[in-house]
Short mmCIF file of C-alpha atoms in Angstrom, two decimals:
data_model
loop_
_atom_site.label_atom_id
_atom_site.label_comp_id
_atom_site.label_asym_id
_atom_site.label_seq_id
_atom_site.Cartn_x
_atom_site.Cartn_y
_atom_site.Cartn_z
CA UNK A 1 16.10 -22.81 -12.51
CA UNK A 2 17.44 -19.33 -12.14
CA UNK A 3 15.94 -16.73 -9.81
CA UNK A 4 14.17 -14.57 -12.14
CA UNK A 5 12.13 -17.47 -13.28
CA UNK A 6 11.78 -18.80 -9.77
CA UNK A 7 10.26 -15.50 -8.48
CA UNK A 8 7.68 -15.44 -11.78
CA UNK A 9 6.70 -18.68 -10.78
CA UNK A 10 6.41 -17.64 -6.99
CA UNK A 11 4.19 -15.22 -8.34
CA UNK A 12 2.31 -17.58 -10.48
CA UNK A 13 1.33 -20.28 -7.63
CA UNK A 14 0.42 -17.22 -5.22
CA UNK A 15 -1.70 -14.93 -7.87
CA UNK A 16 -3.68 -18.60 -8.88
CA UNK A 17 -3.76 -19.96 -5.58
CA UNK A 18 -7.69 -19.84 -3.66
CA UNK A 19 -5.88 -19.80 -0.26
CA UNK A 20 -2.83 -18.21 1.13
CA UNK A 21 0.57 -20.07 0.14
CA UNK A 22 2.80 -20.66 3.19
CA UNK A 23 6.98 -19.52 2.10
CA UNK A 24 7.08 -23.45 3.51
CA UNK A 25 5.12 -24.48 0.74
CA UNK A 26 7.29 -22.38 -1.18
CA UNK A 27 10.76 -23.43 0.10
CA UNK A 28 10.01 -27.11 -1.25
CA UNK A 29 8.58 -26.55 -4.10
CA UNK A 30 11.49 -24.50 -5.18
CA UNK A 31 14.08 -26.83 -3.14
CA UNK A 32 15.45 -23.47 -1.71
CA UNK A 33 15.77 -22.42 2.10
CA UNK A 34 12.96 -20.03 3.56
CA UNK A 35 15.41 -16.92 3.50
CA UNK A 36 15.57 -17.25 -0.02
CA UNK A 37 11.68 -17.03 -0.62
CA UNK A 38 12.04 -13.97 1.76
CA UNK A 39 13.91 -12.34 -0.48
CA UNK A 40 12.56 -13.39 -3.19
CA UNK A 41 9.18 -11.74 -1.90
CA UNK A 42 11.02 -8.71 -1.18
CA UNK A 43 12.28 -8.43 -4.69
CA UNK A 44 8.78 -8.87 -6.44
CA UNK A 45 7.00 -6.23 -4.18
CA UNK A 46 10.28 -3.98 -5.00
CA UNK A 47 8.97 -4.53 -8.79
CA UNK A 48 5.78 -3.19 -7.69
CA UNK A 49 3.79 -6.66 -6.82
CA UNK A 50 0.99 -6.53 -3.83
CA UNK A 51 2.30 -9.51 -2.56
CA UNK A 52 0.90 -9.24 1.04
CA UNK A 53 2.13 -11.57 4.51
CA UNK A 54 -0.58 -13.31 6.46
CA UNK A 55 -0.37 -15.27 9.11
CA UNK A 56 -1.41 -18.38 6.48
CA UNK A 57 1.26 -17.59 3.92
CA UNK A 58 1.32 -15.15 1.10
CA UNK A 59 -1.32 -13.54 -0.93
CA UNK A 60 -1.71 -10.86 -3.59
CA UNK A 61 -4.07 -7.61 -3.11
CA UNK A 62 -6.46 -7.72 -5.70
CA UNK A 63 -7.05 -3.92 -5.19
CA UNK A 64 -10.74 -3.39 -4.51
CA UNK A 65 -12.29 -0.77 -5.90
CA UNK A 66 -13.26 1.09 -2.40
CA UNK A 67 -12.15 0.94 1.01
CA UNK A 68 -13.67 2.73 4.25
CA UNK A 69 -12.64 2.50 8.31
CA UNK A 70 -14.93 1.98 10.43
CA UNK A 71 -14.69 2.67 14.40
CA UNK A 72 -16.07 -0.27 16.17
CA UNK A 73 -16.29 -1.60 19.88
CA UNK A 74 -17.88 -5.16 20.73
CA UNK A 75 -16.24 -7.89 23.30
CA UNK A 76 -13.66 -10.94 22.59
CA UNK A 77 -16.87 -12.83 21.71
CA UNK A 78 -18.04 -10.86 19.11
CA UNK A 79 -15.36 -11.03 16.59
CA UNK A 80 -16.77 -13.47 14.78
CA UNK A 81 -20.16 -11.94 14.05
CA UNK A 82 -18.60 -8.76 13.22
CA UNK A 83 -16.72 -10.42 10.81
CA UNK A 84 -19.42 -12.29 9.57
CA UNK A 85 -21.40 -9.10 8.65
CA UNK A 86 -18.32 -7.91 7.22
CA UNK A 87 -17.78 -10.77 4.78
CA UNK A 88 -21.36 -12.05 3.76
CA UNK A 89 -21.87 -8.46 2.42
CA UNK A 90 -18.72 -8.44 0.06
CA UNK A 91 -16.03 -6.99 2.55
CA UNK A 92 -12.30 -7.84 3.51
CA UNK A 93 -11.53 -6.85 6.92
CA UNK A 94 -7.65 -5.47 5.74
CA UNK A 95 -6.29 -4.80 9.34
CA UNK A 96 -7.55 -3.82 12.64
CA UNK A 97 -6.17 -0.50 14.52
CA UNK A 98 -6.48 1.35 17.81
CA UNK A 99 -5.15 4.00 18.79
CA UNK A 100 -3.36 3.91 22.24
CA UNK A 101 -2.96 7.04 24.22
CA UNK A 102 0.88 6.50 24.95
CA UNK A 103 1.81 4.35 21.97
CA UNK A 104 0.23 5.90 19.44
CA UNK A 105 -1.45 4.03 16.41
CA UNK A 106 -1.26 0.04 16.21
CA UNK A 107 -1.77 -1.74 13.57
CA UNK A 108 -2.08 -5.22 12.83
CA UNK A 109 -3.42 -6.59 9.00
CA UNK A 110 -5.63 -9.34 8.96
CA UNK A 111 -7.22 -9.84 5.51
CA UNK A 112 -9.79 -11.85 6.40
CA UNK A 113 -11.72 -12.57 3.60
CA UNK A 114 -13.83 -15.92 4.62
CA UNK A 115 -16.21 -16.93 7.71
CA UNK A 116 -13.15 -19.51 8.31
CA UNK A 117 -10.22 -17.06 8.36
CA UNK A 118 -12.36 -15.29 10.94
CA UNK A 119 -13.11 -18.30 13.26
CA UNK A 120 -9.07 -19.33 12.84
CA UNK A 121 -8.19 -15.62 14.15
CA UNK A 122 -11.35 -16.07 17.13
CA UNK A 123 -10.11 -19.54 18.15
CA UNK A 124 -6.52 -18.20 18.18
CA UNK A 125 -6.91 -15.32 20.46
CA UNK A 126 -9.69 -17.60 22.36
CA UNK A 127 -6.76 -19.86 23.44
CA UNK A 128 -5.57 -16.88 25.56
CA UNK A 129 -2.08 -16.78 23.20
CA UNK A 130 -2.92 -13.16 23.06
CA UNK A 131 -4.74 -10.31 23.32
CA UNK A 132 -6.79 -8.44 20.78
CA UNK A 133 -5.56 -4.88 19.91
CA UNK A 134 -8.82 -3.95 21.70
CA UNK A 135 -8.39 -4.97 24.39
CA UNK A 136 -6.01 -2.34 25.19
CA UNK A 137 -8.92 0.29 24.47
CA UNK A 138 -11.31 -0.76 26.65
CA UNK A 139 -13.11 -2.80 22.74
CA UNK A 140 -12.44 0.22 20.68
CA UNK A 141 -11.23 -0.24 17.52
CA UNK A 142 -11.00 0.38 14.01
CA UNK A 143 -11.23 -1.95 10.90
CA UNK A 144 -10.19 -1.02 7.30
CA UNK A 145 -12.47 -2.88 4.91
CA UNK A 146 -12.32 -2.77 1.40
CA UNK A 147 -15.11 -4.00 -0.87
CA UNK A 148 -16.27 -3.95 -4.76
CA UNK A 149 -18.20 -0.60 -4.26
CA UNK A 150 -19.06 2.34 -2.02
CA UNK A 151 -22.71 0.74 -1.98
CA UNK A 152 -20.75 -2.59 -0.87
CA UNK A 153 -19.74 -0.52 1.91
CA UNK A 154 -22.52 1.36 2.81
CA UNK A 155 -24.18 -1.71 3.10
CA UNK A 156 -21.71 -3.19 5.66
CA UNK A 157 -22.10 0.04 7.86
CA UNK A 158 -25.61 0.02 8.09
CA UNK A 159 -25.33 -3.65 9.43
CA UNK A 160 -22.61 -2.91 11.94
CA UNK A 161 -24.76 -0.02 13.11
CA UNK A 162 -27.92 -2.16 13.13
CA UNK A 163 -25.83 -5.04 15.17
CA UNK A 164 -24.66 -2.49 17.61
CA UNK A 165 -20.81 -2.95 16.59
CA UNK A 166 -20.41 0.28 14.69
CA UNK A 167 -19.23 3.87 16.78
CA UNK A 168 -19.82 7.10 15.02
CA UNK A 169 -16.56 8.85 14.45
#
């Protein structure tokens, strides 16, 4: 198989996939090395493809309509609820940012789009690993959602607000 059909493939098995694809996953199904994937990942976003890195593998944006940021404080504990507001109303929680009076801006994506991708990123800094970004910010923070609609995300900031989560900016 030659690259060029390897990488439309790549595409392929990450565009139809439900979940994120791992490069692992990738590397032997293609019987190449992991580097190779790399580049081959680099290569298809250089032809304009939203391929996007998680921490679970690779996805592909589906570019929602509307996206919003919302400034947010809440403890370790409440990730998960936040989240959960997030998603059951038709958001993706793209990354989370804060911005740190001697660093500057720091961002780190996320795209969680299930209840499940946001107990996997609760249980994993639960485990003490690491730190959230807020925690830096005395639980400020800021979350770039993106959704269907503006009403998709109006809807989502009213319930942060009514939870408590949500900081007027």
């Amino acid at each position: 198989m030659n690259a060029e059909t390897r990488r439309r493939e790549i595409l392929s098995l990450i565009a139809n996939s439900d979940a994120p694809v791992p490069a692992n996953v990738l590397k032997d199904r293609f019987d190449v090395s992991r580097q190779i994937i790399v580049g081959d990942i680099a290569i298809l976003r250089a032809n304009g493809y939203d391929v996007i890195a998680t921490n679970r593998g690779y996805v592909i944006s589906a570019g929602p309509l509307a996206s919003r940021v919302y400034k947010c404080r809440h403890t370790l504990d409440d990730i998960v609820p936040e989240a959960n507001i997030v998603i059951g109303r038709g958001g993706c929680i793209q990354d989370v940012y804060v911005n740190h009076r001697v660093y500057g801006k720091i961002t780190a994506r996320l795209e969680l789009k299930t209840k499940t991708d946001a107990e996997e990123l609760y249980r994993s800094l639960r485990s003490g690993a690491s730190k959230p970004l807020m925690s830096v910010t005395d639980g400020y923070h800021y979350h770039t959602v993106l959704a269907e609609s503006e009403d998709v995300l109006d809807g989502i900031e009213a319930a942060l607000r009514d939870a408590g989560y949500l900081i007027e900016i």
